[in-house]
Each structure stands twice: as C-alpha cells, then as structure tokens.
Short mmCIF file of C-alpha atoms in Angstrom, two decimals:
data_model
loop_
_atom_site.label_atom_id
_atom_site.label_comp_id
_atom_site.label_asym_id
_atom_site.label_seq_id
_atom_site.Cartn_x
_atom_site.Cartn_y
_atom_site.Cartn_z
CA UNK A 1 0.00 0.00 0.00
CA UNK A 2 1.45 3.50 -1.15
CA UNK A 3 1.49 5.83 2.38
CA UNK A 4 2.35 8.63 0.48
CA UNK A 5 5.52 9.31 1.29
CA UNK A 6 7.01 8.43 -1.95
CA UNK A 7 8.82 5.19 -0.81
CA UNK A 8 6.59 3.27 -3.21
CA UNK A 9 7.82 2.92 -6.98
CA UNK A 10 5.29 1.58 -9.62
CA UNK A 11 6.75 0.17 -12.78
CA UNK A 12 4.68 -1.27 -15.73
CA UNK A 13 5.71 -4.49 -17.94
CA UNK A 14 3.87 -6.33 -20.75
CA UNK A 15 2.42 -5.79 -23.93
CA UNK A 16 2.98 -2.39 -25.16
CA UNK A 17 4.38 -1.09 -21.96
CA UNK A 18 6.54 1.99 -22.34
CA UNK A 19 5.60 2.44 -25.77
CA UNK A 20 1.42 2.36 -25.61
CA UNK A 21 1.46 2.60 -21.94
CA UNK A 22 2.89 4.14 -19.14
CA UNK A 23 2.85 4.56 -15.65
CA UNK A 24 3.66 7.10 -13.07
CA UNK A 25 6.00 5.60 -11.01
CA UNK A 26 4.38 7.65 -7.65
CA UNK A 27 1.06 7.47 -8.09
CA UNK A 28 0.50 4.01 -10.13
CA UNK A 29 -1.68 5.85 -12.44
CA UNK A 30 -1.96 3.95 -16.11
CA UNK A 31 -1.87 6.89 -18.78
CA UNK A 32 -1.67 5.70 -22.83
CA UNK A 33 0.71 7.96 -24.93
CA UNK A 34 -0.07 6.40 -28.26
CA UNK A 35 -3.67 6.89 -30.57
CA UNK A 36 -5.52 3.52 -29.91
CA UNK A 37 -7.04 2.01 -32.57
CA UNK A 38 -9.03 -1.69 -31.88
CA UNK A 39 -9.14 -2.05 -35.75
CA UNK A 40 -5.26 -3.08 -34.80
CA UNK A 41 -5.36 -3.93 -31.08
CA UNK A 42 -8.18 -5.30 -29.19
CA UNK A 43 -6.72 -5.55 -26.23
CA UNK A 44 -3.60 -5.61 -24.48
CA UNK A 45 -2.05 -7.69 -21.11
CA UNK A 46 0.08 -5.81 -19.08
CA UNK A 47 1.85 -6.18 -15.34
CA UNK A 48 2.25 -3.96 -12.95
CA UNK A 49 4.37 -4.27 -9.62
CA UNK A 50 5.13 -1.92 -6.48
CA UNK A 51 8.66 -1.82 -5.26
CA UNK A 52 10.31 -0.05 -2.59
CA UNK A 53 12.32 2.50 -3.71
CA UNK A 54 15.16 2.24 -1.37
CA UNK A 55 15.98 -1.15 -1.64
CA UNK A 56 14.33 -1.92 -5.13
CA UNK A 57 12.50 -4.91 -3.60
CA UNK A 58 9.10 -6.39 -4.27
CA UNK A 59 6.15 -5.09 -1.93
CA UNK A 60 3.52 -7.63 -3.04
CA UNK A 61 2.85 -9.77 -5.79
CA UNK A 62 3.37 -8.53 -9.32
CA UNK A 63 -0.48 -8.01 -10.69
CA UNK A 64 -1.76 -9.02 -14.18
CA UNK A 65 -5.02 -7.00 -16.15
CA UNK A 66 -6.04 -6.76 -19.05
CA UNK A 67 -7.27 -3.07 -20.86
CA UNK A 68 -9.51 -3.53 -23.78
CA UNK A 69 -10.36 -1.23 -26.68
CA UNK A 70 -13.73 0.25 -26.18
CA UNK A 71 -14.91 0.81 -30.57
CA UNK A 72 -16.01 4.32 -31.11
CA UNK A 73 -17.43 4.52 -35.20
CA UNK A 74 -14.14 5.54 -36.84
CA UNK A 75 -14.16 3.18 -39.92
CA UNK A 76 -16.49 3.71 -42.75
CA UNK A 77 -18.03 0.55 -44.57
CA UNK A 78 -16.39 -0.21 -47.75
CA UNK A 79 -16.42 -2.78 -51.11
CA UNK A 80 -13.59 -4.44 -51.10
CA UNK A 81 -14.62 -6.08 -55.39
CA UNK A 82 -15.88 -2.18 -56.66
CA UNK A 83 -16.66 -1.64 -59.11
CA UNK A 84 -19.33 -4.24 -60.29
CA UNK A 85 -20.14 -5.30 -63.65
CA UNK A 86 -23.38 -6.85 -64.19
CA UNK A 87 -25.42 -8.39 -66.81
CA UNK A 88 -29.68 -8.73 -67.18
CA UNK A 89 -32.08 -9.41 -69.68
CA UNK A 90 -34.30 -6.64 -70.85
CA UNK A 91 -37.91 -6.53 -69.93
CA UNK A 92 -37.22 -8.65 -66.90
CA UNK A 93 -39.55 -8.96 -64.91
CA UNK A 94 -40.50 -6.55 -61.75
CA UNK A 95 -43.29 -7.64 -59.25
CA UNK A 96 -44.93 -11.25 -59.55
CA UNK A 97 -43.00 -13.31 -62.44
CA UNK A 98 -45.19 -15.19 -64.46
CA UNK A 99 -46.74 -12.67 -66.13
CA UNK A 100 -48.31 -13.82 -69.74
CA UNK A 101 -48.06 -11.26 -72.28
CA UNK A 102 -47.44 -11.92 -75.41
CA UNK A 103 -45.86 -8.67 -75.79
CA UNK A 104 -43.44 -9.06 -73.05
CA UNK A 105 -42.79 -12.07 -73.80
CA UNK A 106 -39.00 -13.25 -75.00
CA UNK A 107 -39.66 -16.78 -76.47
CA UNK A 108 -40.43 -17.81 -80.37
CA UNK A 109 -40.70 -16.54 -83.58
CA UNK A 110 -41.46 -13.34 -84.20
CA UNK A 111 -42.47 -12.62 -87.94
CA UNK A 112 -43.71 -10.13 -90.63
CA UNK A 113 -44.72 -9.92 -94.20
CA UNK A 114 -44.59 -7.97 -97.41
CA UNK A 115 -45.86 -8.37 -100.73
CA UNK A 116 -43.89 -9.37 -104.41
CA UNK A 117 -45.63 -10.71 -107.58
CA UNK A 118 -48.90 -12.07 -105.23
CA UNK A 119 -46.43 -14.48 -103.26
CA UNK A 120 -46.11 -13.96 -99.48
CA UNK A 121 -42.53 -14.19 -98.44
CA UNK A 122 -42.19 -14.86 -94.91
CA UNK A 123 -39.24 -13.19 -92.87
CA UNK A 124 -38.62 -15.39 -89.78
CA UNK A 125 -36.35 -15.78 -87.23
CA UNK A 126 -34.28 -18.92 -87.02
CA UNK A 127 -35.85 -21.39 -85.01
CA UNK A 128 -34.60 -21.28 -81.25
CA UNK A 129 -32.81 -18.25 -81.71
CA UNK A 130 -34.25 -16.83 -78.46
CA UNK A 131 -33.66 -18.73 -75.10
CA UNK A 132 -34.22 -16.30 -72.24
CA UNK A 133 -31.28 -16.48 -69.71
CA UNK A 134 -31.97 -18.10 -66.43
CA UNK A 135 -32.68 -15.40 -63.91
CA UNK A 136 -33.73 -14.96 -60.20
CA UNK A 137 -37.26 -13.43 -59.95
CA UNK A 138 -38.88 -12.68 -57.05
CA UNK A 139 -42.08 -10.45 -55.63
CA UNK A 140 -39.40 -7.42 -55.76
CA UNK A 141 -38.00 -7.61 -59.29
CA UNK A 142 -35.18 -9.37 -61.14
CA UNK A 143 -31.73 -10.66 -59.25
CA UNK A 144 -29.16 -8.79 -60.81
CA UNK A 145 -26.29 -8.29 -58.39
CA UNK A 146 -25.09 -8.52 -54.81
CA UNK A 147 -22.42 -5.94 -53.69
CA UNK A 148 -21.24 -6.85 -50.19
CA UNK A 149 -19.41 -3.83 -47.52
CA UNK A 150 -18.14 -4.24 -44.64
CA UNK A 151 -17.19 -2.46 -41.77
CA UNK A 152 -14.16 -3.16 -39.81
CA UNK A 153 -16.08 -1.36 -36.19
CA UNK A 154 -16.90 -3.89 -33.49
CA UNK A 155 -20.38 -5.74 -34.61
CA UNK A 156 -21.09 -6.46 -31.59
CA UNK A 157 -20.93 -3.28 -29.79
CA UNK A 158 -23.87 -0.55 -30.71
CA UNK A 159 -24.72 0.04 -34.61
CA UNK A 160 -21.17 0.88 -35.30
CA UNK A 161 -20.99 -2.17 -38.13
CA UNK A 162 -24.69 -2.05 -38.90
CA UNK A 163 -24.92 -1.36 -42.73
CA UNK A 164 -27.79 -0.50 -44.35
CA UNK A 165 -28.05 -0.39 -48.41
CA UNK A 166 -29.08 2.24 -50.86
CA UNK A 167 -29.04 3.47 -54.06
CA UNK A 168 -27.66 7.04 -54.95
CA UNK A 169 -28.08 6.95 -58.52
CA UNK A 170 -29.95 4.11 -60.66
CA UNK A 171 -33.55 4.96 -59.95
CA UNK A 172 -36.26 4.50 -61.11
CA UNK A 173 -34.81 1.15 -62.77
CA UNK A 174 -32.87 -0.14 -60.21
CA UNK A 175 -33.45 -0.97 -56.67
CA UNK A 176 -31.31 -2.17 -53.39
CA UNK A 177 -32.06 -4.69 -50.75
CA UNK A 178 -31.25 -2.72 -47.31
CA UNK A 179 -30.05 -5.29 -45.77
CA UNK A 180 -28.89 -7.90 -47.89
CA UNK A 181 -27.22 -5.49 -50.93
CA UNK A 182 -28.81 -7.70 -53.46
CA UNK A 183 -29.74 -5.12 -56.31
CA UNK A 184 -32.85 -6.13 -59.31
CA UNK A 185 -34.62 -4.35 -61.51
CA UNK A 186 -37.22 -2.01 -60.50
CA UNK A 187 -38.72 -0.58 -63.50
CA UNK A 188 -40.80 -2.71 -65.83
CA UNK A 189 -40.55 -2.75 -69.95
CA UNK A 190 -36.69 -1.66 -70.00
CA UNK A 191 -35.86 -2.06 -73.30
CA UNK A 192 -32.27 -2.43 -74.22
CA UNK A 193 -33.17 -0.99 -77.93
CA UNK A 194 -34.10 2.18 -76.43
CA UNK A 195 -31.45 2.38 -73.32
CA UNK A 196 -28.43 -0.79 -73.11
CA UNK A 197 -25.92 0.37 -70.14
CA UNK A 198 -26.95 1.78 -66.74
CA UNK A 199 -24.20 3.57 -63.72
CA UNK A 200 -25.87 2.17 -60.51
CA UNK A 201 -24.25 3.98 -57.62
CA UNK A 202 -25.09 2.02 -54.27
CA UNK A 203 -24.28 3.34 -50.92
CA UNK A 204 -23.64 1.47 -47.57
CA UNK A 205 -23.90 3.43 -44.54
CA UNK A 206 -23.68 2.17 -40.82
CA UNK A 207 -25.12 3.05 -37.89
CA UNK A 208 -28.06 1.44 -39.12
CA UNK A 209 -28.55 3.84 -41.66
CA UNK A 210 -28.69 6.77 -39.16
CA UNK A 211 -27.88 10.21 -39.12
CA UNK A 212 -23.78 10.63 -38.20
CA UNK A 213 -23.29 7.01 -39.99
CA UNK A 214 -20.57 6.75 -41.78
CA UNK A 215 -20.67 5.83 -45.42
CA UNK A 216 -19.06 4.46 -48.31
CA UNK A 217 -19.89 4.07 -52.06
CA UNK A 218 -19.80 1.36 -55.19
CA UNK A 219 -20.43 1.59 -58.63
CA UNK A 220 -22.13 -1.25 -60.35
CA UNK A 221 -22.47 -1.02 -64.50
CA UNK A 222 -25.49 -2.87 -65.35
CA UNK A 223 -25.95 -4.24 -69.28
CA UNK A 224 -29.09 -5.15 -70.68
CA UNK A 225 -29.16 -7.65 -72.64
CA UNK A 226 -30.78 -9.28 -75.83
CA UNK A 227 -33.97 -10.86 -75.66
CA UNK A 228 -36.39 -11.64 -79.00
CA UNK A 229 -38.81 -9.32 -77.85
CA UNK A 230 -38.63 -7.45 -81.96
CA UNK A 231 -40.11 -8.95 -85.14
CA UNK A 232 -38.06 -8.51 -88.14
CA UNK A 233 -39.66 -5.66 -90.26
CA UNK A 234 -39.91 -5.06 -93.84
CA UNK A 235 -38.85 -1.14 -95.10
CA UNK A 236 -41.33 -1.49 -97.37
CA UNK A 237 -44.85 -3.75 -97.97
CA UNK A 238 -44.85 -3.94 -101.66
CA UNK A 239 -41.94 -4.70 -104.16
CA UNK A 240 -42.27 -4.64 -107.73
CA UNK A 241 -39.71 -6.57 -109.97
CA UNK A 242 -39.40 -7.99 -113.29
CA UNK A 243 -37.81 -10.87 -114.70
CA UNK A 244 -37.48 -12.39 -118.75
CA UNK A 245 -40.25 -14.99 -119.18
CA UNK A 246 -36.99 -16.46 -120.91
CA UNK A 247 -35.23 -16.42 -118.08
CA UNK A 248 -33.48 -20.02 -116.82
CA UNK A 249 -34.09 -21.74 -113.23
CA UNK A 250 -32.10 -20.14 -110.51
CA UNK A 251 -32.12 -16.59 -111.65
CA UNK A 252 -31.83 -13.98 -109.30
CA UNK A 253 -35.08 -12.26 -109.90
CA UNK A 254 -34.56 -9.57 -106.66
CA UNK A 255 -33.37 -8.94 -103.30
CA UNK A 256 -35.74 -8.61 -100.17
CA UNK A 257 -34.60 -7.13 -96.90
CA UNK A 258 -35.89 -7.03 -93.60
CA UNK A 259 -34.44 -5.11 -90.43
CA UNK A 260 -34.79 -6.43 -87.13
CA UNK A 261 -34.11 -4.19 -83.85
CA UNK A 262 -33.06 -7.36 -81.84
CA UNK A 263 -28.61 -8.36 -81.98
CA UNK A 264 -26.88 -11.74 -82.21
CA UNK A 265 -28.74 -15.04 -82.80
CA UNK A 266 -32.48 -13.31 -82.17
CA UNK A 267 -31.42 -10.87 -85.30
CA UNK A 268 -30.81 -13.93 -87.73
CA UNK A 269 -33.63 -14.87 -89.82
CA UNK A 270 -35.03 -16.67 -92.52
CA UNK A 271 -37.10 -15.63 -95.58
CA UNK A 272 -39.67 -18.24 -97.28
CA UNK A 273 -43.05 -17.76 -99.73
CA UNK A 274 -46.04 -18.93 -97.97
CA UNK A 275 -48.56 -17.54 -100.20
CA UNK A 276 -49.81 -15.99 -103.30
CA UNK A 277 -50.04 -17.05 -107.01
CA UNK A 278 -46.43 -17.01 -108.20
CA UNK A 279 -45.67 -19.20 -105.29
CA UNK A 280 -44.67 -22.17 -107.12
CA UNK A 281 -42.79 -20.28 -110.00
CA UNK A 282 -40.49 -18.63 -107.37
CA UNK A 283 -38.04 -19.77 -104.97
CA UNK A 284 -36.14 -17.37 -102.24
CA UNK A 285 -33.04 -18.64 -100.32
CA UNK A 286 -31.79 -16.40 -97.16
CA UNK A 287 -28.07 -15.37 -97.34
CA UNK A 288 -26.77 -15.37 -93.96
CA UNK A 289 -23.67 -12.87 -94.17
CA UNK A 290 -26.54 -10.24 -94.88
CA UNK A 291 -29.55 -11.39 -93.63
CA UNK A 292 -30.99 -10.79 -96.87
CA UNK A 293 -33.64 -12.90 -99.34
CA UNK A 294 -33.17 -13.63 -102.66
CA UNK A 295 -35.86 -14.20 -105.13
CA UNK A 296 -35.01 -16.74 -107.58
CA UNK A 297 -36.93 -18.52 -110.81
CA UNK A 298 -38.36 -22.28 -109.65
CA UNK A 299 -40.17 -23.37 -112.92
CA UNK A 300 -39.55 -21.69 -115.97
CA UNK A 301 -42.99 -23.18 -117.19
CA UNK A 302 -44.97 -21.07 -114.55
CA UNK A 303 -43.30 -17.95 -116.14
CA UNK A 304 -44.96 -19.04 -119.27
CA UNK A 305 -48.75 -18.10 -117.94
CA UNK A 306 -49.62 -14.75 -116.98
CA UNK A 307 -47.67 -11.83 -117.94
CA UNK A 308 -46.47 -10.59 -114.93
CA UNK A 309 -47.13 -11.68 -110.84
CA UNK A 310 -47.75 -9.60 -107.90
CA UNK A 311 -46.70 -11.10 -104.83
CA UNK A 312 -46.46 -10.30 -101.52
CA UNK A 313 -43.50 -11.16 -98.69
CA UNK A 314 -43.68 -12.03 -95.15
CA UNK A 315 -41.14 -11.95 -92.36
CA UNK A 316 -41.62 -14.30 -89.00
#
C-alpha cells in the first residue's frame, strides 16, 4: 500500500508497456501515450508491480489485467470487389413473375410480311434463336447483383458495423435490398433498344442507416441484354420486280430485306413464300452474311402463264 511518502515505486511491464502505456511511477496511475485504434489492437495484457524505492525490492505480488479497446465509429463501410459489372435481360420482370403477355414475352418466332408478284414471303427468325437467360425473380423484381461492404467497427458493440443499403443513382430502374445489398430491376418494360448500359451507384452506410453514420460508395455497371422481344420488319410492304419470261431456273429475280431491332442469334432470320399465285414459280433462299432474301426462278414453265405476278413477302 502507497502511504504517500514516496517510498513506493510503480513500474509497468507487458504488452505495449513503455511504448502504448505508461505509468507514473508515484502514483500508479496507467496513462496511454499512443492513438488507440481496436481495428489493430483489441486488447492488451500488461503487469504492474510496487517496489520499494530504497531497496528496489518487491512489496507484493506482481499483478496481471487486461485493458480492452472500447470501438467508437471511426471506420467507414467499404467494397472491397468495386466496381461491379453486371449483366440482365431486358424486360425482366418486376413484381410477380409469371406474367403472360405476349408482348413481353422473350420466347419464339417473331415474324412479318410484305408483298412481291402475289407471293407472301415470310421473314422469320431462325428457329430457337431466343432462349431467355436463367434469372432470379422474385415479388421485388429481377436478381441482378449482390455488392457486399463491410465495416471493420466492433459488430457487436452498438450500430457501429450495422450497414444499411441504398441506391444514390440508378432509380427509377434499379433498386437495393437494405439489408442484404442484393440489387434487381425495379422498372418494368426496360428495353435495351431504347437504353443498353446503366451507372448504378449504391451506398452502404452504418449506424443502421442513421444520421452521423458513416458511409461508403460502389459503382455497379449494369448491361441489358438481348432478348427476341422485336419482329423482323420489312422497309417497305410492296416490291415490284421484273424478270425475262426467258429467263433459266435459278435466276436472281430480286433482293428482299428485312431489319430487325433485336442483336446476335435473335437478329438472324429466314425468308420463305407462304402464299400468293407465283408461289410455285419462285423460290427465295436467305443469305446469312446479310440477312438478306433472294428471289429466284423455280419453274420456268410457270413464267410461261400470266404476264407478270404480284406477290407479296412475309417476315416471322
């Protein structure tokens, strides 16, 4: 026991002793002369012992304790794989999937048709061409993403490591789980032919979300992409050609071209005649480098008949 006469010396051993920590050697007051930060240290073990200061010897025991870090909110959350990249399909759906609309809809054939020498051409695409991808769906919209933060504060003390999830910039078509930082489309009908890439900022905040939270930010580049959700269309309904009643089988009587809004597989297509009275005098193959269809004679003997044909062409 110190009876204040000074003839009690305090000295301090352990972990961080004399460089953390120090002691007064009179008093046996603890002070630390360093910033402490429990992101680094928790906690440290230290010993302290009372000697007399004449003769240097032990006056009791040397005692062991322990001094632990007490978190304050000094670390903002952060994404440790920013920025995101992320792909969808467009028109996904947003609210209750199962919809049935044939408009929304991303699987068949779509088709069209236009008119040469009374023959309907059809302009479809290739069968298959349009698989929808496999996506999450759910009562709140498309899975798109999950961004993750996290907070390096003590999660079990207070709200200090409490994140909470929003989005800065992204709305209307995008939304954020609070909680969970799973991100899906908000906004029905988006249509990658009318808008393809979207900047998503998200923001994670702890404290619960609170006011004097700390914050940090992500950015998450969302693509839409291609669903067969466009029908080839003709420029034009009605072509006129002309071709020499002489003329031998496999002539290239004209060219036919349809344009379809869709990319990739769901833009190829195919051209056939499904109708009309010059039907069986005419043939048209598709040339896949350019998507094109090419009228050709069949029978020369059906050229033979009337003097000229009117026809019309359909795309699928």
């Amino acid at each position: 026991m110190d009876r204040g006469d000074g003839s009690i010396k305090y000295i301090l051993s352990g972990e961080g002793a004399g460089v953390v920590f120090t002691i007064d050697d009179t008093t046996g007051d603890i002070h630390a002369i360093q910033r402490l930060d429990r992101e680094e240290r928790a906690q440290y073990t230290l010993r302290a012992q009372a000697l007399d200061r004449r003769t240097g010897r032990p006056m009791e025991p040397e005692s062991e304790f322990i001094i632990k870090i007490q978190d304050i909110n000094d670390n903002e959350p952060k994404f440790l794989d920013g920025p995101y990249v992320a792909t969808v399909p467009e028109m996904s759906p947003v609210g209750k999937a199962g919809r049935n609309d044939p408009e929304m809809s991303p699987v068949g054939s779509r088709h069209n048709t236009c008119k040469c020498f009374n023959t309907a051409i059809q302009a479809c695409l290739q069968s298959g061409a349009a698989r929808p991808e496999q996506v999450s769906t759910s009562l709140s919209g498309t899975s798109v993403i999950q961004v993750t933060a996290t907070d390096a504060d003590d999660p079990t003390y207070g709200n200090s490591a409490r994140v909470v999830y929003s989005v800065l910039q992204g709305q209307p078509y995008f939304s954020v789980d609070s909680k969970t930082g799973v991100i899906r489309t908000a906004l029905m009908n988006m249509d990658r032919e009318a808008k393809e890439n979207y900047e998503v900022i998200v923001q994670a905040k702890d404290m619960g979300g609170q006011l004097g939270g700390l914050a940090g930010t992500t950015t998450v580049n969302i693509t839409l992409s291609d669903v067969n959700d466009n029908p080839p269309r003709f420029p034009q309904k009605h072509y006129q050609m002309s071709v020499l009643e002489s003329a031998p089988v496999s002539s290239t009587v004209g060219r036919v071209f349809a344009k379809d809004l869709d990319e990739g597989i769901n833009a190829e297509m195919k051209y056939t005649i499904v109708d009309g009275d010059g039907a069986d005098a005419f043939d048209i193959n598709t040339d896949p480098n350019f998507q094109v269809g090419i009228i050709t004679v069949k029978k020369v003997t059906e050229l033979l008949l009337p003097s000229h044909f009117r026809g019309a062409l359909e795309r699928v």
